[in-house]
Coordinates of C-alpha atoms in Angstrom, one line a residue:
M1 CA 0.0 0.0 0.0
T2 CA 1.3 3.4 -0.9
I3 CA 0.0 6.7 0.3
S4 CA 1.1 9.9 -1.5
P5 CA 2.4 12.3 -0.4
R6 CA 4.9 10.3 1.6
Y7 CA 4.3 10.9 5.3
R8 CA 7.0 10.9 7.9
I9 CA 5.2 10.1 11.1
A10 CA 6.4 10.7 14.7
L11 CA 4.3 8.7 17.1
F12 CA 3.8 9.6 20.8
A13 CA 3.1 6.5 22.8
S14 CA 3.8 4.9 26.2
S15 CA 2.0 1.5 26.1
C16 CA 2.3 -1.8 24.3
A17 CA -1.3 -1.1 23.2
S18 CA 0.4 1.0 20.5
L19 CA 2.4 -1.9 19.1
P20 CA -0.1 -3.0 16.3
L21 CA -0.2 0.7 15.1
I22 CA 3.6 0.9 15.3
E23 CA 4.0 -2.3 13.3
Q24 CA 1.6 -1.1 10.6
L25 CA 3.3 2.3 10.2
H26 CA 6.7 0.7 10.2
Q27 CA 5.7 -1.8 7.5
L28 CA 4.4 1.1 5.4
E29 CA 7.7 2.9 5.9
M30 CA 6.0 5.9 7.4
L31 CA 7.3 5.7 10.9
V32 CA 10.4 7.8 11.6
G33 CA 10.4 7.5 15.4
V34 CA 8.4 7.0 18.6
V35 CA 8.4 9.4 21.5
V36 CA 7.9 7.3 24.7
S37 CA 7.0 8.5 28.2
N38 CA 9.9 8.2 30.6
R39 CA 7.6 6.4 33.1
E40 CA 9.3 3.5 35.0
D41 CA 6.3 1.2 34.7
G42 CA 6.6 -2.2 33.1
D43 CA 4.4 -1.4 30.1
A44 CA 6.5 1.6 28.9
Q45 CA 9.7 -0.4 29.5
Q46 CA 8.4 -3.3 27.5
L47 CA 7.5 -0.9 24.7
L48 CA 11.0 0.5 24.7
A49 CA 12.6 -3.0 24.6
T50 CA 10.4 -4.0 21.7
L51 CA 11.2 -0.9 19.7
S52 CA 14.9 -1.4 20.3
E53 CA 14.7 -4.9 19.0
A54 CA 13.0 -3.6 15.9
N55 CA 15.6 -0.9 15.4
I56 CA 13.0 1.8 15.6
Q57 CA 14.2 5.3 16.7
T58 CA 12.9 6.3 20.1
L59 CA 13.0 9.4 22.3
A60 CA 12.3 9.5 26.0
Y61 CA 9.8 12.3 26.8
V62 CA 10.8 14.1 30.0
Q63 CA 8.5 16.9 31.1
G64 CA 10.4 20.1 31.2
S65 CA 12.9 19.1 28.5
N66 CA 10.9 20.6 25.6
P67 CA 13.8 22.2 23.7
T68 CA 15.7 18.8 23.7
V69 CA 12.6 16.9 22.6
A70 CA 11.8 19.5 19.9
K71 CA 15.3 19.3 18.5
S72 CA 15.2 15.5 18.3
I73 CA 11.8 15.5 16.6
Q74 CA 13.0 18.1 14.1
S75 CA 16.0 15.9 13.3
W76 CA 13.5 13.1 12.3
Q77 CA 12.0 15.5 9.7
A78 CA 8.5 14.4 10.7
N79 CA 5.6 16.0 8.9
I80 CA 2.8 14.2 10.7
G81 CA 2.4 13.6 14.4
L82 CA 0.2 10.9 16.0
I83 CA -0.7 10.4 19.7
F84 CA -2.0 7.1 21.0
S85 CA -1.8 5.9 24.6
F86 CA 0.4 8.7 25.7
P87 CA -0.2 10.2 29.2
H88 CA 1.3 13.6 28.9
R89 CA -0.2 16.9 27.7
L90 CA 2.1 18.3 25.0
P91 CA 3.1 21.9 25.4
P92 CA 2.5 24.5 22.6
S93 CA 6.1 24.4 21.5
I94 CA 5.8 20.7 20.6
I95 CA 2.4 21.1 19.1
A96 CA 3.6 23.9 16.9
L97 CA 6.3 21.6 15.3
F98 CA 3.7 19.9 13.2
S99 CA 2.0 23.0 11.8
G100 CA -1.5 21.7 12.4
A101 CA -0.7 18.1 11.5
L102 CA -0.6 16.6 15.0
F103 CA -3.5 14.2 15.6
N104 CA -4.7 12.3 18.7
V105 CA -6.3 8.8 18.4
H106 CA -8.8 8.5 21.2
A107 CA -10.9 5.5 22.2
S108 CA -14.4 7.1 22.4
L109 CA -16.8 8.9 20.2
L110 CA -15.8 12.4 21.3
P111 CA -16.9 14.7 22.8
D112 CA -18.0 12.0 25.2
Y113 CA -15.3 10.4 27.5
R114 CA -12.5 12.9 27.2
G115 CA -9.6 11.9 29.4
S116 CA -7.1 9.1 30.2
A117 CA -9.5 6.2 30.9
P118 CA -12.3 6.3 28.3
L119 CA -12.8 2.6 28.1
F120 CA -13.1 2.1 31.8
W121 CA -15.9 4.7 32.1
Q122 CA -17.8 3.4 29.1
L123 CA -17.9 -0.1 30.5
K124 CA -18.8 1.2 34.0
N125 CA -21.6 3.3 32.6
Q126 CA -23.0 0.4 30.6
Q127 CA -22.4 1.9 27.2
T128 CA -23.1 -0.4 24.2
N129 CA -21.6 1.8 21.5
S130 CA -18.1 3.3 21.4
G131 CA -15.7 4.2 18.7
I132 CA -12.3 5.6 17.6
S133 CA -12.0 9.3 17.2
I134 CA -9.1 11.1 15.5
I135 CA -8.8 14.8 16.4
K136 CA -6.5 17.7 15.7
V137 CA -4.4 18.4 18.7
E138 CA -4.9 21.8 20.4
E139 CA -3.9 23.1 23.8
K140 CA -7.1 22.0 25.5
L141 CA -7.1 18.2 26.1
D142 CA -9.2 16.1 23.7
E143 CA -11.1 19.2 22.5
G144 CA -9.7 19.7 19.0
P145 CA -11.7 19.4 15.8
I146 CA -12.8 15.8 14.8
V147 CA -11.3 14.6 11.6
W148 CA -12.2 10.9 11.7
Q149 CA -14.6 8.7 13.6
Q150 CA -15.3 5.0 13.4
P151 CA -17.9 3.2 15.6
L152 CA -17.2 0.2 17.7
V153 CA -19.8 -2.0 19.5
I154 CA -19.3 -2.9 23.2
T155 CA -20.5 -6.4 23.8
P156 CA -22.1 -7.6 27.0
L157 CA -19.1 -9.9 27.6
D158 CA -16.4 -7.3 27.1
T159 CA -14.0 -6.7 29.9
L160 CA -11.5 -3.8 30.1
N161 CA -8.8 -6.0 28.6
S162 CA -10.9 -7.5 25.9
L163 CA -12.2 -4.1 24.8
T164 CA -8.7 -2.6 24.9
S165 CA -7.5 -5.5 22.7
R166 CA -10.2 -4.9 20.1
V167 CA -9.3 -1.2 20.0
M168 CA -5.7 -2.1 19.5
S169 CA -6.6 -4.4 16.6
I170 CA -8.7 -1.9 14.7
V171 CA -6.7 1.3 15.3
P172 CA -4.1 0.5 12.6
S173 CA -6.7 0.2 9.8
V174 CA -8.6 3.3 11.1
V175 CA -5.4 5.4 11.1
V176 CA -4.4 4.1 7.6
S177 CA -7.9 5.0 6.2
F178 CA -7.6 8.4 7.8
L179 CA -4.1 9.0 6.3
Q180 CA -5.4 7.9 2.8
Q181 CA -8.2 10.4 3.0
L182 CA -5.9 13.1 4.3
A183 CA -3.5 12.5 1.4
N184 CA -6.5 12.9 -1.0
G185 CA -7.6 16.2 0.7
A186 CA -10.9 14.6 1.6
I187 CA -10.8 15.3 5.4
D188 CA -13.6 17.5 6.7
A189 CA -12.8 18.7 10.2
R190 CA -15.7 19.6 12.4
L191 CA -15.9 21.1 15.8
Q192 CA -16.9 19.0 18.8
Q193 CA -20.5 19.7 19.7
G194 CA -21.8 19.7 23.3
R195 CA -20.0 19.5 26.6
G196 CA -19.6 15.7 26.5
C197 CA -18.4 13.9 29.6
H198 CA -15.0 13.2 31.1
A199 CA -13.1 10.0 31.8
P200 CA -10.4 10.7 34.3
R201 CA -8.1 8.1 35.7
P202 CA -10.2 6.1 38.2
Q203 CA -9.7 6.7 41.9
T204 CA -10.3 4.1 44.7
E205 CA -13.9 5.3 45.2
D206 CA -14.6 4.8 41.5
V207 CA -13.8 1.1 41.6
Q208 CA -15.6 0.3 44.9
V209 CA -19.0 -1.5 45.1
N210 CA -21.5 0.6 47.0
W211 CA -24.3 -1.8 47.9
A212 CA -26.6 0.9 49.1
T213 CA -26.6 2.9 45.8
M214 CA -25.6 0.5 43.0
S215 CA -28.0 -1.7 41.1
S216 CA -27.3 -5.3 40.0
A217 CA -26.5 -4.1 36.5
Q218 CA -24.2 -1.4 37.8
I219 CA -22.2 -3.8 39.9
C220 CA -21.8 -6.3 37.1
A221 CA -20.7 -3.5 34.8
L222 CA -18.2 -2.2 37.3
A223 CA -16.7 -5.7 37.6
R224 CA -16.2 -5.8 33.8
A225 CA -14.6 -2.4 33.8
C226 CA -12.1 -3.4 36.5
N227 CA -11.2 -6.7 34.9
P228 CA -8.3 -7.2 35.3
T229 CA -6.4 -3.8 35.2
Y230 CA -7.8 -2.5 38.5
G231 CA -7.8 -5.9 40.3
G232 CA -11.6 -6.2 40.1
A233 CA -14.4 -4.1 41.5
L234 CA -13.6 -3.7 45.2
L235 CA -15.6 -5.5 47.9
C236 CA -15.0 -5.5 51.6
F237 CA -15.9 -7.9 54.4
N238 CA -14.6 -7.9 57.9
G239 CA -12.0 -5.3 56.9
V240 CA -10.7 -7.5 54.0
T241 CA -10.7 -6.1 50.5
V242 CA -11.2 -8.5 47.5
G243 CA -11.7 -7.9 43.8
L244 CA -14.8 -8.9 41.8
Y245 CA -13.8 -9.8 38.2
Q246 CA -17.2 -11.1 37.0
A247 CA -20.8 -11.1 38.3
T248 CA -24.1 -12.0 36.8
E249 CA -27.6 -10.8 37.5
I250 CA -29.8 -13.7 38.8
A251 CA -33.5 -14.0 39.5
L252 CA -33.7 -15.4 43.0
P253 CA -35.7 -14.3 46.0
T254 CA -33.9 -12.1 48.5
F255 CA -36.5 -12.2 51.3
G256 CA -36.2 -8.5 52.0
V257 CA -32.7 -8.6 53.4
N258 CA -30.4 -5.6 53.1
A259 CA -28.2 -5.1 50.0
G260 CA -24.9 -6.8 50.3
T261 CA -26.3 -9.8 52.3
V262 CA -25.6 -13.4 51.2
V263 CA -28.9 -15.0 50.3
Y264 CA -27.6 -18.3 48.8
V265 CA -24.4 -20.4 48.9
G266 CA -24.1 -23.7 47.1
E267 CA -25.0 -25.6 43.9
P268 CA -26.5 -24.9 41.5
H269 CA -26.5 -21.1 41.9
G270 CA -23.1 -20.4 43.6
L271 CA -22.6 -17.4 45.8
V272 CA -25.6 -15.1 45.5
I273 CA -25.8 -11.6 47.1
A274 CA -28.8 -9.3 47.5
T275 CA -28.8 -5.9 45.8
F276 CA -31.3 -3.1 46.3
D277 CA -33.1 -4.1 43.1
G278 CA -32.5 -7.9 43.0
A279 CA -29.6 -10.2 43.3
I280 CA -26.2 -11.1 41.6
R281 CA -24.1 -14.1 41.5
L282 CA -20.4 -13.5 42.3
D283 CA -18.7 -15.5 39.5
V284 CA -15.0 -14.8 39.7
M285 CA -13.1 -13.3 42.7
N286 CA -9.5 -11.9 42.9
L287 CA -7.7 -12.3 46.2
K288 CA -4.0 -12.1 47.2
E289 CA -4.2 -15.9 47.6
G290 CA -5.3 -16.3 43.9
V291 CA -8.4 -16.2 41.6
F292 CA -11.4 -18.1 42.9
S293 CA -14.9 -19.0 41.7
G294 CA -17.5 -17.3 43.8
L295 CA -18.4 -20.6 45.4
N296 CA -14.8 -21.6 46.1
F297 CA -14.4 -18.1 47.6
A298 CA -17.4 -18.7 49.9
E299 CA -16.1 -22.0 51.0
H300 CA -12.6 -20.6 51.6
F301 CA -13.9 -17.9 53.9
C302 CA -16.8 -20.0 55.4
F303 CA -19.5 -17.7 54.0
D304 CA -23.1 -18.6 54.8
A305 CA -26.5 -17.1 54.1
G306 CA -27.2 -14.1 56.2
M307 CA -23.6 -12.8 56.3
S308 CA -22.9 -9.4 54.7
F309 CA -20.3 -7.5 52.8
D310 CA -19.3 -4.2 54.4

């Protein structure tokens, strides 16, 4: 595949989630280098190691070193910039290097879910439709004009990791389609309409199950959103915190007990907990001792009907 004019692309990335896109751009001989966050986490370090093995130029992005970063990018003679899975807000001096040709690839249908954790919040909020947006980068985070969007269905079985994997798999083709249209002069940028909603990095309270306020559907959705990146939706009993990876709504009587109370333990239903609007089965639990089925978890901790989560 040849796209004319020949693009020289600098990619800003910090996660192995960007590797399929990197591979595609490298195969098309468009990639001139990757700017990687200097974070010490394993994901960024694995990305650097993979790029080194592939002999792809890299540059460590250190906040506050803008002149050095700018000089290196200029030496690559990049004429297009792409941002995907990159945690830093770029300063005006870096944005200006690309003369309006710096684009951000974002995993939502903007303006909804601006921020660093769009997939988590879409799963938690029980969204069924998502998408990939490509926008021009401006100083305000995720608020630039939209130049490309492609829808993506969220399935009832999607977890955070499975949805992330699907995004990773389709981003290369989305970006190539965008670049082809850009080369043909067929891009129609449009301003984002409406205020949208934000998707900040989740805090502890965002991943905790609140039995008093959360419905069965909300608890099940939170478990999917936290599986496995955040260790599961957080549950507490007797001061011990455990993670819920998977739960299922189930039609069983709850006998008027308080939400968070165990109403059934054993075959064939497993571990069933009352909610304020019904009941859920705890399917998969994450503890420091390992990953358990709900029923094995109940047996391990001697759960019985009438006991309650905090």
